[in-house]
Short mmCIF file of C-alpha atoms in Angstrom, two decimals:
data_model
loop_
_atom_site.label_atom_id
_atom_site.label_comp_id
_atom_site.label_asym_id
_atom_site.label_seq_id
_atom_site.Cartn_x
_atom_site.Cartn_y
_atom_site.Cartn_z
CA UNK A 1 -56.13 56.58 -12.07
CA UNK A 2 -53.57 53.93 -12.94
CA UNK A 3 -56.28 51.81 -14.46
CA UNK A 4 -57.47 54.73 -16.59
CA UNK A 5 -53.93 55.28 -17.79
CA UNK A 6 -53.48 51.66 -18.75
CA UNK A 7 -56.84 51.46 -20.48
CA UNK A 8 -55.97 54.59 -22.42
CA UNK A 9 -52.55 53.24 -23.33
CA UNK A 10 -54.10 49.96 -24.42
CA UNK A 11 -56.60 51.79 -26.60
CA UNK A 12 -53.89 53.82 -28.29
CA UNK A 13 -51.76 50.75 -28.84
CA UNK A 14 -54.66 48.83 -30.33
CA UNK A 15 -55.39 51.66 -32.70
CA UNK A 16 -52.06 51.14 -34.43
CA UNK A 17 -51.63 47.42 -34.16
CA UNK A 18 -48.82 46.85 -36.62
CA UNK A 19 -46.81 49.79 -35.41
CA UNK A 20 -47.16 48.75 -31.77
CA UNK A 21 -46.33 45.15 -32.55
CA UNK A 22 -43.16 46.11 -34.42
CA UNK A 23 -42.00 48.46 -31.67
CA UNK A 24 -42.72 45.82 -29.06
CA UNK A 25 -40.84 43.25 -31.12
CA UNK A 26 -37.90 45.64 -31.21
CA UNK A 27 -37.87 45.95 -27.43
CA UNK A 28 -38.30 42.19 -26.98
CA UNK A 29 -35.47 41.55 -29.42
CA UNK A 30 -33.25 44.02 -27.60
CA UNK A 31 -33.86 42.64 -24.13
CA UNK A 32 -33.46 39.05 -25.34
CA UNK A 33 -30.07 40.01 -26.78
CA UNK A 34 -28.95 41.63 -23.53
CA UNK A 35 -30.05 38.64 -21.44
CA UNK A 36 -28.40 36.16 -23.80
CA UNK A 37 -25.15 38.11 -23.98
CA UNK A 38 -24.96 38.26 -20.19
CA UNK A 39 -25.77 34.55 -20.10
CA UNK A 40 -22.96 33.86 -22.54
CA UNK A 41 -20.53 35.82 -20.38
CA UNK A 42 -21.61 33.93 -17.27
CA UNK A 43 -21.36 30.62 -19.13
CA UNK A 44 -17.88 31.49 -20.34
CA UNK A 45 -16.76 32.19 -16.77
CA UNK A 46 -18.28 28.90 -15.58
CA UNK A 47 -16.56 26.98 -18.39
CA UNK A 48 -13.16 28.46 -17.56
CA UNK A 49 -13.68 27.60 -13.90
CA UNK A 50 -14.58 24.02 -14.77
CA UNK A 51 -11.51 23.66 -16.95
CA UNK A 52 -9.23 24.73 -14.13
CA UNK A 53 -11.12 22.82 -11.46
CA UNK A 54 -10.33 19.70 -13.51
CA UNK A 55 -6.72 20.09 -12.50
CA UNK A 56 -7.17 21.81 -9.15
CA UNK A 57 -6.90 25.56 -8.86
CA UNK A 58 -4.97 25.99 -5.61
CA UNK A 59 -2.12 23.80 -6.75
CA UNK A 60 1.59 24.50 -6.78
CA UNK A 61 4.09 22.14 -8.34
CA UNK A 62 7.85 22.33 -7.75
CA UNK A 63 10.23 20.71 -10.22
CA UNK A 64 14.02 20.35 -10.14
CA UNK A 65 16.00 22.77 -12.27
CA UNK A 66 19.45 24.20 -12.71
CA UNK A 67 20.82 27.39 -11.16
CA UNK A 68 21.35 30.29 -13.52
CA UNK A 69 23.19 32.59 -11.11
CA UNK A 70 25.85 31.79 -8.57
CA UNK A 71 25.14 32.03 -4.84
CA UNK A 72 27.47 31.99 -1.82
CA UNK A 73 30.62 31.17 -3.74
CA UNK A 74 29.11 28.49 -6.00
CA UNK A 75 29.02 28.73 -9.76
CA UNK A 76 25.93 28.89 -11.92
CA UNK A 77 24.69 25.76 -13.67
CA UNK A 78 24.42 23.46 -10.69
CA UNK A 79 21.58 20.95 -10.92
CA UNK A 80 19.20 21.28 -7.96
CA UNK A 81 17.87 17.88 -6.95
CA UNK A 82 14.79 17.49 -4.82
CA UNK A 83 14.52 14.88 -2.06
CA UNK A 84 11.75 13.57 0.11
CA UNK A 85 13.20 15.67 2.97
CA UNK A 86 12.02 18.76 1.12
CA UNK A 87 8.44 17.78 1.99
CA UNK A 88 9.20 18.34 5.68
CA UNK A 89 11.17 21.51 4.95
CA UNK A 90 8.31 23.08 3.04
CA UNK A 91 5.79 21.97 5.62
CA UNK A 92 7.82 23.71 8.33
CA UNK A 93 8.85 26.72 6.26
CA UNK A 94 5.46 27.54 4.70
CA UNK A 95 2.69 27.14 7.29
CA UNK A 96 -0.12 27.88 4.82
CA UNK A 97 0.60 24.69 2.87
CA UNK A 98 -2.28 22.31 3.55
CA UNK A 99 -1.23 19.07 1.84
CA UNK A 100 1.96 18.13 0.11
CA UNK A 101 3.21 15.09 -1.74
CA UNK A 102 6.47 14.16 -3.45
CA UNK A 103 6.23 12.45 -6.82
CA UNK A 104 8.46 9.97 -8.55
CA UNK A 105 7.56 8.97 -12.07
CA UNK A 106 8.64 6.12 -14.32
CA UNK A 107 7.64 4.96 -17.78
CA UNK A 108 6.60 1.44 -16.94
CA UNK A 109 5.73 -1.62 -18.93
CA UNK A 110 2.24 -2.40 -17.66
CA UNK A 111 0.83 -5.86 -18.28
CA UNK A 112 -2.52 -7.53 -17.79
CA UNK A 113 -2.90 -11.03 -19.17
CA UNK A 114 -1.79 -10.78 -22.77
CA UNK A 115 -2.05 -6.99 -23.04
CA UNK A 116 0.95 -4.83 -22.43
CA UNK A 117 1.40 -1.05 -22.67
CA UNK A 118 3.88 1.69 -21.78
CA UNK A 119 2.26 3.98 -19.23
CA UNK A 120 3.48 6.65 -16.82
CA UNK A 121 3.49 5.33 -13.26
CA UNK A 122 3.48 7.88 -10.45
CA UNK A 123 4.54 7.23 -6.86
CA UNK A 124 2.80 9.70 -4.53
CA UNK A 125 1.51 10.19 -1.01
CA UNK A 126 -2.18 9.49 -0.55
CA UNK A 127 -2.71 13.28 -0.30
CA UNK A 128 -2.20 13.60 -4.09
CA UNK A 129 -5.83 12.60 -4.58
CA UNK A 130 -7.00 15.88 -3.03
CA UNK A 131 -4.12 18.02 -4.27
CA UNK A 132 -4.53 17.14 -7.93
CA UNK A 133 -8.30 16.83 -7.63
CA UNK A 134 -8.33 13.23 -8.89
CA UNK A 135 -11.87 11.84 -8.97
CA UNK A 136 -12.26 8.16 -8.12
CA UNK A 137 -15.04 6.54 -10.11
CA UNK A 138 -14.82 2.96 -8.86
CA UNK A 139 -13.15 1.50 -5.79
CA UNK A 140 -10.98 3.82 -3.70
CA UNK A 141 -7.73 5.73 -3.79
CA UNK A 142 -4.82 4.33 -1.77
CA UNK A 143 -4.57 5.73 1.78
CA UNK A 144 -1.87 6.37 4.38
CA UNK A 145 -2.24 2.78 5.64
CA UNK A 146 -1.33 1.45 2.19
CA UNK A 147 1.69 3.74 2.16
CA UNK A 148 2.86 2.60 5.57
CA UNK A 149 2.57 -1.06 4.69
CA UNK A 150 4.16 -0.54 1.27
CA UNK A 151 1.09 -2.21 -0.20
CA UNK A 152 1.34 -3.30 -3.84
CA UNK A 153 -1.80 -1.43 -4.88
CA UNK A 154 -2.46 0.70 -7.94
CA UNK A 155 -5.10 3.21 -9.05
CA UNK A 156 -5.70 3.42 -12.81
CA UNK A 157 -6.77 6.44 -14.78
CA UNK A 158 -9.78 5.80 -17.03
CA UNK A 159 -8.06 5.25 -20.36
CA UNK A 160 -5.34 3.05 -18.84
CA UNK A 161 -8.11 0.90 -17.36
CA UNK A 162 -9.95 0.77 -20.67
CA UNK A 163 -6.82 -0.34 -22.53
CA UNK A 164 -5.79 -2.97 -20.02
CA UNK A 165 -9.19 -4.40 -19.21
CA UNK A 166 -11.53 -3.22 -22.03
CA UNK A 167 -14.97 -3.62 -20.53
CA UNK A 168 -14.01 -6.15 -17.84
CA UNK A 169 -14.23 -5.51 -14.12
CA UNK A 170 -10.84 -4.26 -12.95
CA UNK A 171 -11.12 -3.93 -9.16
CA UNK A 172 -9.23 -6.64 -7.28
CA UNK A 173 -7.52 -7.84 -10.46
CA UNK A 174 -3.77 -7.96 -10.55
CA UNK A 175 -1.52 -6.28 -13.12
CA UNK A 176 2.25 -6.29 -13.55
CA UNK A 177 4.33 -3.12 -13.64
CA UNK A 178 7.85 -3.87 -14.87
CA UNK A 179 7.34 -7.43 -13.74
CA UNK A 180 6.14 -6.63 -10.20
CA UNK A 181 2.56 -7.58 -9.47
CA UNK A 182 0.05 -4.95 -8.18
CA UNK A 183 -3.62 -5.16 -7.18
CA UNK A 184 -6.02 -2.67 -8.78
CA UNK A 185 -8.00 -0.89 -6.02
CA UNK A 186 -9.45 2.06 -7.87
CA UNK A 187 -10.27 3.57 -11.25
CA UNK A 188 -10.36 7.33 -11.82
CA UNK A 189 -13.08 9.24 -13.66
CA UNK A 190 -12.05 10.66 -17.02
CA UNK A 191 -10.47 14.07 -16.82
CA UNK A 192 -10.49 16.69 -19.57
CA UNK A 193 -7.73 15.66 -21.89
CA UNK A 194 -6.08 18.11 -24.22
CA UNK A 195 -4.43 16.81 -27.38
CA UNK A 196 -1.76 14.21 -26.67
CA UNK A 197 -1.81 14.85 -22.94
CA UNK A 198 -1.75 11.51 -21.14
CA UNK A 199 -3.70 12.57 -18.05
CA UNK A 200 -6.08 9.63 -18.58
CA UNK A 201 -3.31 7.08 -19.10
CA UNK A 202 -1.57 7.44 -15.72
CA UNK A 203 -1.16 4.93 -12.91
CA UNK A 204 -0.82 5.94 -9.27
CA UNK A 205 0.91 3.83 -6.61
CA UNK A 206 2.04 4.69 -3.06
CA UNK A 207 5.33 6.56 -2.83
CA UNK A 208 6.81 3.90 -0.55
CA UNK A 209 5.91 1.11 -2.94
CA UNK A 210 7.59 3.04 -5.74
CA UNK A 211 10.83 2.21 -3.94
CA UNK A 212 10.46 -1.35 -5.26
CA UNK A 213 10.53 -0.13 -8.85
CA UNK A 214 13.06 2.67 -8.72
CA UNK A 215 15.27 4.55 -6.30
CA UNK A 216 13.23 7.27 -4.60
CA UNK A 217 16.22 9.18 -3.26
CA UNK A 218 15.71 12.00 -5.75
CA UNK A 219 12.15 12.95 -6.59
CA UNK A 220 10.72 14.38 -9.79
CA UNK A 221 8.21 16.81 -8.35
CA UNK A 222 6.56 18.20 -5.26
CA UNK A 223 2.82 18.85 -5.42
CA UNK A 224 1.03 20.92 -2.81
CA UNK A 225 -2.13 22.87 -2.14
CA UNK A 226 -2.60 25.69 0.34
CA UNK A 227 -4.94 27.75 2.51
CA UNK A 228 -5.66 31.41 1.91
CA UNK A 229 -5.83 33.38 -1.30
CA UNK A 230 -2.36 34.90 -1.67
CA UNK A 231 -0.94 32.50 -4.26
CA UNK A 232 2.03 34.71 -5.19
CA UNK A 233 3.21 35.05 -1.60
CA UNK A 234 3.02 31.30 -1.10
CA UNK A 235 4.98 30.65 -4.28
CA UNK A 236 7.60 33.08 -3.02
CA UNK A 237 7.96 31.49 0.40
CA UNK A 238 8.15 28.01 -1.19
CA UNK A 239 10.95 29.31 -3.38
CA UNK A 240 12.88 30.90 -0.54
CA UNK A 241 12.48 27.79 1.64
CA UNK A 242 13.93 25.71 -1.16
CA UNK A 243 16.66 28.31 -1.73
CA UNK A 244 17.91 28.17 1.83
CA UNK A 245 17.77 24.35 1.88
CA UNK A 246 19.60 23.90 -1.41
CA UNK A 247 21.78 27.01 -1.23
CA UNK A 248 20.72 28.88 -4.31
CA UNK A 249 19.78 32.48 -4.86
CA UNK A 250 16.03 32.93 -4.05
CA UNK A 251 15.60 35.29 -7.02
CA UNK A 252 16.93 32.60 -9.37
CA UNK A 253 13.77 31.46 -11.11
CA UNK A 254 15.38 28.51 -12.88
CA UNK A 255 16.94 26.76 -9.90
CA UNK A 256 13.61 25.11 -9.18
CA UNK A 257 10.70 25.48 -11.53
CA UNK A 258 7.40 26.32 -9.95
CA UNK A 259 4.02 25.77 -11.56
CA UNK A 260 1.35 27.92 -9.93
CA UNK A 261 -2.13 27.07 -11.26
CA UNK A 262 -3.77 30.07 -9.63
CA UNK A 263 -1.61 32.43 -11.71
CA UNK A 264 -3.27 31.12 -14.86
CA UNK A 265 -6.69 31.20 -13.23
CA UNK A 266 -6.19 34.88 -12.43
CA UNK A 267 -5.14 35.63 -15.99
CA UNK A 268 -8.24 33.97 -17.31
CA UNK A 269 -10.39 35.79 -14.77
CA UNK A 270 -9.19 39.07 -16.25
CA UNK A 271 -10.15 37.85 -19.73
CA UNK A 272 -13.56 36.72 -18.47
CA UNK A 273 -14.27 40.03 -16.78
CA UNK A 274 -13.21 41.90 -19.90
CA UNK A 275 -15.47 39.75 -22.02
CA UNK A 276 -18.43 40.27 -19.69
CA UNK A 277 -18.02 44.03 -19.72
CA UNK A 278 -17.75 44.00 -23.51
CA UNK A 279 -20.87 41.84 -23.83
CA UNK A 280 -22.90 44.01 -21.43
CA UNK A 281 -21.80 47.06 -23.42
CA UNK A 282 -22.85 45.50 -26.74
CA UNK A 283 -26.15 44.45 -25.16
CA UNK A 284 -26.85 47.95 -23.91
CA UNK A 285 -26.14 49.39 -27.34
CA UNK A 286 -28.45 46.83 -28.90
CA UNK A 287 -31.26 47.65 -26.52
CA UNK A 288 -30.52 51.31 -27.24
CA UNK A 289 -31.40 50.66 -30.88
CA UNK A 290 -34.76 49.34 -29.72
CA UNK A 291 -35.08 52.45 -27.55
CA UNK A 292 -34.45 54.76 -30.50
CA UNK A 293 -37.18 52.91 -32.40
CA UNK A 294 -39.56 53.39 -29.50
CA UNK A 295 -38.76 57.08 -29.20
CA UNK A 296 -39.30 57.57 -32.90
CA UNK A 297 -42.70 55.94 -32.79
CA UNK A 298 -43.75 57.86 -29.70
CA UNK A 299 -42.75 61.14 -31.34
CA UNK A 300 -44.92 60.21 -34.32
CA UNK A 301 -47.75 59.32 -31.96
CA UNK A 302 -47.48 62.71 -30.24
CA UNK A 303 -47.55 64.66 -33.46
CA UNK A 304 -50.44 62.60 -34.84
CA UNK A 305 -52.45 63.22 -31.71
CA UNK A 306 -51.66 66.91 -31.34
CA UNK A 307 -55.32 67.85 -31.73
CA UNK A 308 -56.36 65.28 -29.13
CA UNK A 309 -53.84 66.80 -26.74
CA UNK A 310 -55.21 70.26 -27.51
CA UNK A 311 -58.76 69.14 -26.68
CA UNK A 312 -57.64 67.47 -23.47
CA UNK A 313 -55.79 70.59 -22.38
CA UNK A 314 -58.69 72.85 -23.30
CA UNK A 315 -60.90 70.66 -21.12
CA UNK A 316 -58.57 71.21 -18.16
CA UNK A 317 -55.93 68.44 -18.34
CA UNK A 318 -52.77 69.46 -16.55
CA UNK A 319 -49.30 69.06 -18.01
CA UNK A 320 -48.55 66.08 -15.81
CA UNK A 321 -51.70 64.31 -16.99
CA UNK A 322 -50.53 64.49 -20.58
CA UNK A 323 -47.01 63.54 -19.57
CA UNK A 324 -48.25 60.49 -17.69
CA UNK A 325 -50.51 59.48 -20.54
CA UNK A 326 -47.68 59.22 -23.05
CA UNK A 327 -45.14 57.88 -20.59
CA UNK A 328 -47.57 55.12 -19.62
CA UNK A 329 -47.97 54.19 -23.25
CA UNK A 330 -44.22 54.02 -23.80
CA UNK A 331 -43.64 52.03 -20.63
CA UNK A 332 -46.48 49.64 -21.43
CA UNK A 333 -44.78 48.86 -24.75
CA UNK A 334 -41.38 48.58 -23.03
CA UNK A 335 -42.48 46.18 -20.33
CA UNK A 336 -44.67 43.98 -22.48
CA UNK A 337 -41.79 43.77 -24.93
CA UNK A 338 -39.33 43.18 -22.10
CA UNK A 339 -41.35 40.30 -20.63
CA UNK A 340 -41.70 38.79 -24.08
CA UNK A 341 -37.96 39.16 -24.63
CA UNK A 342 -37.06 37.39 -21.40
CA UNK A 343 -39.34 34.50 -22.37
CA UNK A 344 -37.60 34.36 -25.77
CA UNK A 345 -34.18 34.42 -24.10
CA UNK A 346 -35.13 31.50 -21.86
CA UNK A 347 -36.42 29.56 -24.85
CA UNK A 348 -33.19 30.16 -26.78
CA UNK A 349 -30.96 29.26 -23.86
CA UNK A 350 -32.80 25.97 -23.41
CA UNK A 351 -32.73 25.33 -27.13
CA UNK A 352 -29.10 26.20 -27.71
CA UNK A 353 -27.62 23.75 -25.19
CA UNK A 354 -23.84 23.58 -25.15
CA UNK A 355 -21.71 25.87 -27.26
CA UNK A 356 -18.32 24.42 -28.13
CA UNK A 357 -15.41 25.89 -26.25
CA UNK A 358 -12.96 23.55 -24.60
CA UNK A 359 -14.32 20.32 -26.08
CA UNK A 360 -12.83 21.47 -29.40
CA UNK A 361 -9.44 20.95 -27.78
CA UNK A 362 -9.91 18.22 -25.27
CA UNK A 363 -11.72 14.97 -24.69
CA UNK A 364 -14.26 14.54 -21.88
CA UNK A 365 -14.45 18.31 -21.71
CA UNK A 366 -18.19 18.91 -21.94
CA UNK A 367 -18.05 20.76 -18.62
CA UNK A 368 -15.57 23.13 -20.26
CA UNK A 369 -18.13 24.23 -22.82
CA UNK A 370 -20.29 27.29 -22.61
CA UNK A 371 -23.78 26.79 -21.28
CA UNK A 372 -26.06 29.81 -21.56
CA UNK A 373 -26.72 30.59 -17.91
CA UNK A 374 -29.51 33.06 -17.21
CA UNK A 375 -28.74 34.07 -13.65
CA UNK A 376 -31.01 36.22 -11.46
CA UNK A 377 -28.20 38.77 -11.50
CA UNK A 378 -28.26 39.10 -15.27
CA UNK A 379 -32.06 39.45 -15.16
CA UNK A 380 -31.71 42.30 -12.64
CA UNK A 381 -29.04 43.98 -14.77
CA UNK A 382 -31.04 43.71 -17.99
CA UNK A 383 -34.27 44.87 -16.33
CA UNK A 384 -32.42 47.91 -15.01
CA UNK A 385 -31.12 48.69 -18.48
CA UNK A 386 -34.63 48.15 -19.87
CA UNK A 387 -36.20 50.58 -17.37
CA UNK A 388 -33.55 53.19 -18.17
CA UNK A 389 -34.07 52.82 -21.91
CA UNK A 390 -37.88 52.87 -21.59
CA UNK A 391 -37.86 55.98 -19.38
CA UNK A 392 -35.42 57.89 -21.56
CA UNK A 393 -37.16 57.14 -24.83
CA UNK A 394 -40.65 57.58 -23.36
CA UNK A 395 -39.85 60.78 -21.49
CA UNK A 396 -38.76 62.96 -24.37
CA UNK A 397 -41.91 62.58 -26.50
CA UNK A 398 -44.07 62.81 -23.37
CA UNK A 399 -42.47 66.12 -22.36
CA UNK A 400 -42.95 67.37 -25.85
CA UNK A 401 -46.64 66.48 -25.72
CA UNK A 402 -47.09 68.03 -22.30
CA UNK A 403 -45.53 71.30 -23.36
CA UNK A 404 -47.88 71.87 -26.29
CA UNK A 405 -49.86 75.11 -26.24
CA UNK A 406 -53.58 74.14 -26.29
CA UNK A 407 -54.60 76.79 -28.83
CA UNK A 408 -51.74 75.95 -31.18
CA UNK A 409 -52.49 72.26 -30.73
CA UNK A 410 -56.16 72.71 -31.60
CA UNK A 411 -55.28 74.68 -34.71
CA UNK A 412 -52.83 71.97 -35.82
CA UNK A 413 -53.77 70.22 -39.04
CA UNK B 1 -7.75 22.66 -32.73
CA UNK B 2 -7.49 26.14 -31.23
CA UNK B 3 -8.96 27.35 -34.51
CA UNK B 4 -12.23 25.68 -33.52
CA UNK B 5 -12.51 27.86 -30.43
CA UNK B 6 -12.01 30.96 -32.53
CA UNK B 7 -14.53 29.66 -35.06
CA UNK B 8 -17.04 29.24 -32.25
CA UNK B 9 -16.27 32.73 -31.01
CA UNK B 10 -16.59 34.20 -34.51
CA UNK B 11 -19.87 32.38 -35.02
CA UNK B 12 -21.19 33.74 -31.76
CA UNK B 13 -20.12 37.34 -32.34
CA UNK B 14 -21.33 37.11 -35.94
CA UNK B 15 -24.77 35.97 -34.85
CA UNK B 16 -24.87 38.75 -32.26
CA UNK B 17 -24.10 41.16 -35.08
CA UNK B 18 -26.85 39.70 -37.27
CA UNK B 19 -29.33 39.92 -34.41
CA UNK B 20 -28.42 43.56 -33.85
CA UNK B 21 -28.77 44.18 -37.56
CA UNK B 22 -32.23 42.60 -37.49
CA UNK B 23 -33.16 44.86 -34.61
CA UNK B 24 -32.03 47.91 -36.53
CA UNK B 25 -34.04 46.72 -39.53
CA UNK B 26 -37.20 46.45 -37.41
CA UNK B 27 -36.76 50.06 -36.30
CA UNK B 28 -36.26 51.28 -39.87
CA UNK B 29 -39.19 49.27 -41.23
CA UNK B 30 -41.47 50.57 -38.54
CA UNK B 31 -40.67 54.25 -39.00
CA UNK B 32 -40.73 54.01 -42.80
CA UNK B 33 -44.18 52.42 -42.69
CA UNK B 34 -45.43 55.25 -40.52
CA UNK B 35 -43.71 57.99 -42.49
CA UNK B 36 -45.01 56.85 -45.85
CA UNK B 37 -48.56 56.16 -44.74
CA UNK B 38 -48.64 59.68 -43.29
CA UNK B 39 -47.92 60.96 -46.77
CA UNK B 40 -50.84 59.24 -48.46
CA UNK B 41 -52.41 62.64 -49.13
CA UNK B 42 -49.22 63.91 -50.69
CA UNK B 43 -49.19 60.89 -52.97
CA UNK B 44 -52.82 61.53 -53.90
CA UNK B 45 -52.03 65.13 -54.73
CA UNK B 46 -49.10 64.17 -56.92
CA UNK B 47 -51.19 61.66 -58.78
CA UNK B 48 -53.95 64.20 -59.26
CA UNK B 49 -51.36 66.50 -60.82
CA UNK B 50 -50.31 63.75 -63.26
CA UNK B 51 -47.57 61.74 -61.58
CA UNK B 52 -47.37 58.13 -62.72
CA UNK B 53 -47.09 55.15 -60.40
CA UNK B 54 -43.52 54.72 -61.50
CA UNK B 55 -42.43 58.23 -60.70
CA UNK B 56 -43.95 57.92 -57.22
CA UNK B 57 -42.18 54.62 -56.59
CA UNK B 58 -38.95 56.18 -57.86
CA UNK B 59 -39.38 59.08 -55.46
CA UNK B 60 -39.70 56.81 -52.45
CA UNK B 61 -36.94 54.52 -53.64
CA UNK B 62 -34.53 57.42 -53.91
CA UNK B 63 -35.63 58.84 -50.58
CA UNK B 64 -35.11 55.51 -48.85
CA UNK B 65 -31.75 55.02 -50.54
CA UNK B 66 -30.59 58.49 -49.57
CA UNK B 67 -31.73 58.12 -45.97
CA UNK B 68 -30.16 54.71 -45.38
CA UNK B 69 -26.91 55.52 -47.19
CA UNK B 70 -26.47 58.72 -45.24
CA UNK B 71 -27.17 57.09 -41.87
CA UNK B 72 -25.07 54.05 -42.78
CA UNK B 73 -22.13 56.29 -43.65
CA UNK B 74 -22.54 58.13 -40.35
CA UNK B 75 -22.59 54.81 -38.47
CA UNK B 76 -19.50 53.41 -40.19
CA UNK B 77 -17.69 56.71 -39.71
CA UNK B 78 -18.51 56.62 -36.00
CA UNK B 79 -17.31 53.01 -35.75
CA UNK B 80 -14.05 53.87 -37.54
CA UNK B 81 -13.50 56.85 -35.25
CA UNK B 82 -14.14 54.70 -32.17
CA UNK B 83 -11.68 52.07 -33.37
CA UNK B 84 -9.06 54.69 -34.12
CA UNK B 85 -9.52 56.02 -30.59
CA UNK B 86 -9.12 52.49 -29.21
CA UNK B 87 -5.99 52.06 -31.31
CA UNK B 88 -4.27 54.97 -29.58
CA UNK B 89 -4.88 53.41 -26.15
CA UNK B 90 -2.29 50.91 -24.95
CA UNK B 91 -3.82 47.50 -25.59
CA UNK B 92 -3.06 44.44 -23.47
CA UNK B 93 -0.42 42.20 -24.98
CA UNK B 94 -1.79 39.61 -27.36
CA UNK B 95 -4.69 41.80 -28.42
CA UNK B 96 -4.65 43.47 -31.80
CA UNK B 97 -6.41 46.75 -32.14
CA UNK B 98 -9.84 46.14 -33.67
CA UNK B 99 -10.05 46.75 -37.38
CA UNK B 100 -12.86 47.63 -39.70
CA UNK B 101 -13.68 44.62 -41.87
CA UNK B 102 -14.83 46.02 -45.22
CA UNK B 103 -17.17 43.18 -46.14
CA UNK B 104 -18.96 43.17 -42.81
CA UNK B 105 -19.43 46.95 -43.04
CA UNK B 106 -20.77 46.56 -46.57
CA UNK B 107 -23.02 43.68 -45.52
CA UNK B 108 -24.58 45.56 -42.63
CA UNK B 109 -25.12 48.69 -44.67
CA UNK B 110 -26.59 46.70 -47.53
CA UNK B 111 -28.96 44.80 -45.27
CA UNK B 112 -30.22 47.94 -43.56
CA UNK B 113 -30.65 49.72 -46.92
CA UNK B 114 -32.71 46.86 -48.31
CA UNK B 115 -34.85 46.84 -45.17
CA UNK B 116 -35.42 50.59 -45.33
CA UNK B 117 -36.15 50.75 -49.05
CA UNK B 118 -38.51 47.79 -49.10
CA UNK B 119 -40.34 49.09 -46.05
CA UNK B 120 -40.70 52.49 -47.75
CA UNK B 121 -41.77 51.24 -51.15
CA UNK B 122 -44.44 48.86 -49.92
CA UNK B 123 -46.81 51.46 -48.38
CA UNK B 124 -45.94 53.87 -51.18
CA UNK B 125 -47.11 51.30 -53.67
CA UNK B 126 -50.31 50.76 -51.71
CA UNK B 127 -50.94 54.50 -51.69
CA UNK B 128 -50.10 54.82 -55.39
CA UNK B 129 -52.61 52.09 -56.24
CA UNK B 130 -55.41 54.10 -54.65
CA UNK B 131 -57.58 56.35 -56.75
CA UNK B 132 -56.16 59.86 -56.37
CA UNK B 133 -59.50 61.01 -54.97
CA UNK B 134 -59.46 58.29 -52.33
CA UNK B 135 -55.88 59.09 -51.37
CA UNK B 136 -56.65 62.78 -51.08
CA UNK B 137 -59.65 62.11 -48.87
CA UNK B 138 -57.65 59.95 -46.51
CA UNK B 139 -57.06 61.60 -43.15
#
């Protein structure tokens, strides 16, 4: 039965080769567009994720500020200074905080042999490696042991290493920071660098060792990451912990400035979702155009074969036989075209490679570009759309054919 | 710098538009080919009654032009209505309401018209080249 249907459909399709080929091309074109649009959406989401992962997504930074409202009898405009004690306060006050590190930063004169540059030097706990998602390419990051022993060790970001050492081997070498000598123990992998950002020109030394270069009584920043998903609640409890320690109004958003990476991630997630919905919508419309073409051709086929239908009915074919005959033809075109289209989509996605997104803005940002990702999910979605389009545009002409009156059909010229 | 991202985005959306346009053109070409070859007998009859090749070509040219212009106008009208409807909705901050770009509307309509007219004239020409008797005999 099924075989008969397919043979019949094949015969009819072969009879009008050009027409069938064009209709099939339309369907293939449509499905390829849907698959590629979904792939673009998925690739966009992946790129955005990579961009944020570069910096760490579950990161909160706290920076000193100045009060803008009075609290408990004090005037506004008091500078809030952060101290290393705040690390302990936040750890006790906000249990969901996983790792935390204070940071003290100086602009230092960094020297190796005859080369000398001005770089930012950061004094941190060893935990900063995980918090800020710093990737060590060679050697190692400093650890808690180095901090305890106030070791004179330094980790260089990639560009700082390149400037100081060019192509030479840096590990174990010694450099001078403001005249004090440090041993290089690690070099970081290049991070995505936007514009004049100096993320790749930083040096990291243990917080304790920083005490040799500058007073660490007041710190420049607190960096932390956290468990759980509720980034806003954590930001709020960090703020209120700091407020009670430093006696400022917890609703005063300028007393300490808080950078919450997840907030930006969430904003971009909304954009990504919006884009994906838009793209799926465009894709469906596009495939719909192919569907209209298919319906048109099937209607023509029905009216051209009215007499054939009349004969079949006169010989005892039931309505459902006729219906199935035309539906099978439409679906055969749809699925052959669909399979062809998916093959085309794969070919294009392999051929297209990376599409510029973030690398227009930043160096080392290839991971922040859009790669056309054909996921199983997008194949399922597009096949579903394809089946719907094929059924709708095949059904109408098929019903029309099935409802023909045999005598009228036979008389049809 | 940021301009490059928008360039990339424009390129992408533009090529999606072109692809969609191509898809529409395939549909038009296909149905015009069928429609005109179905009218081979009509063409034969006209020729038998004294129509010249030119007048037949003119007939199909005008038909194609009329059909594509009418449907193009409907499409652009629908797009404008949809955008106007979007404009009344509150849009998220930073997003402008979409606007009809005249040259892209003209480009898409022009491309579809050319596709439709060429696809109509080609089989018409083939039919007009036939001897009227042959064309009339064609089933």
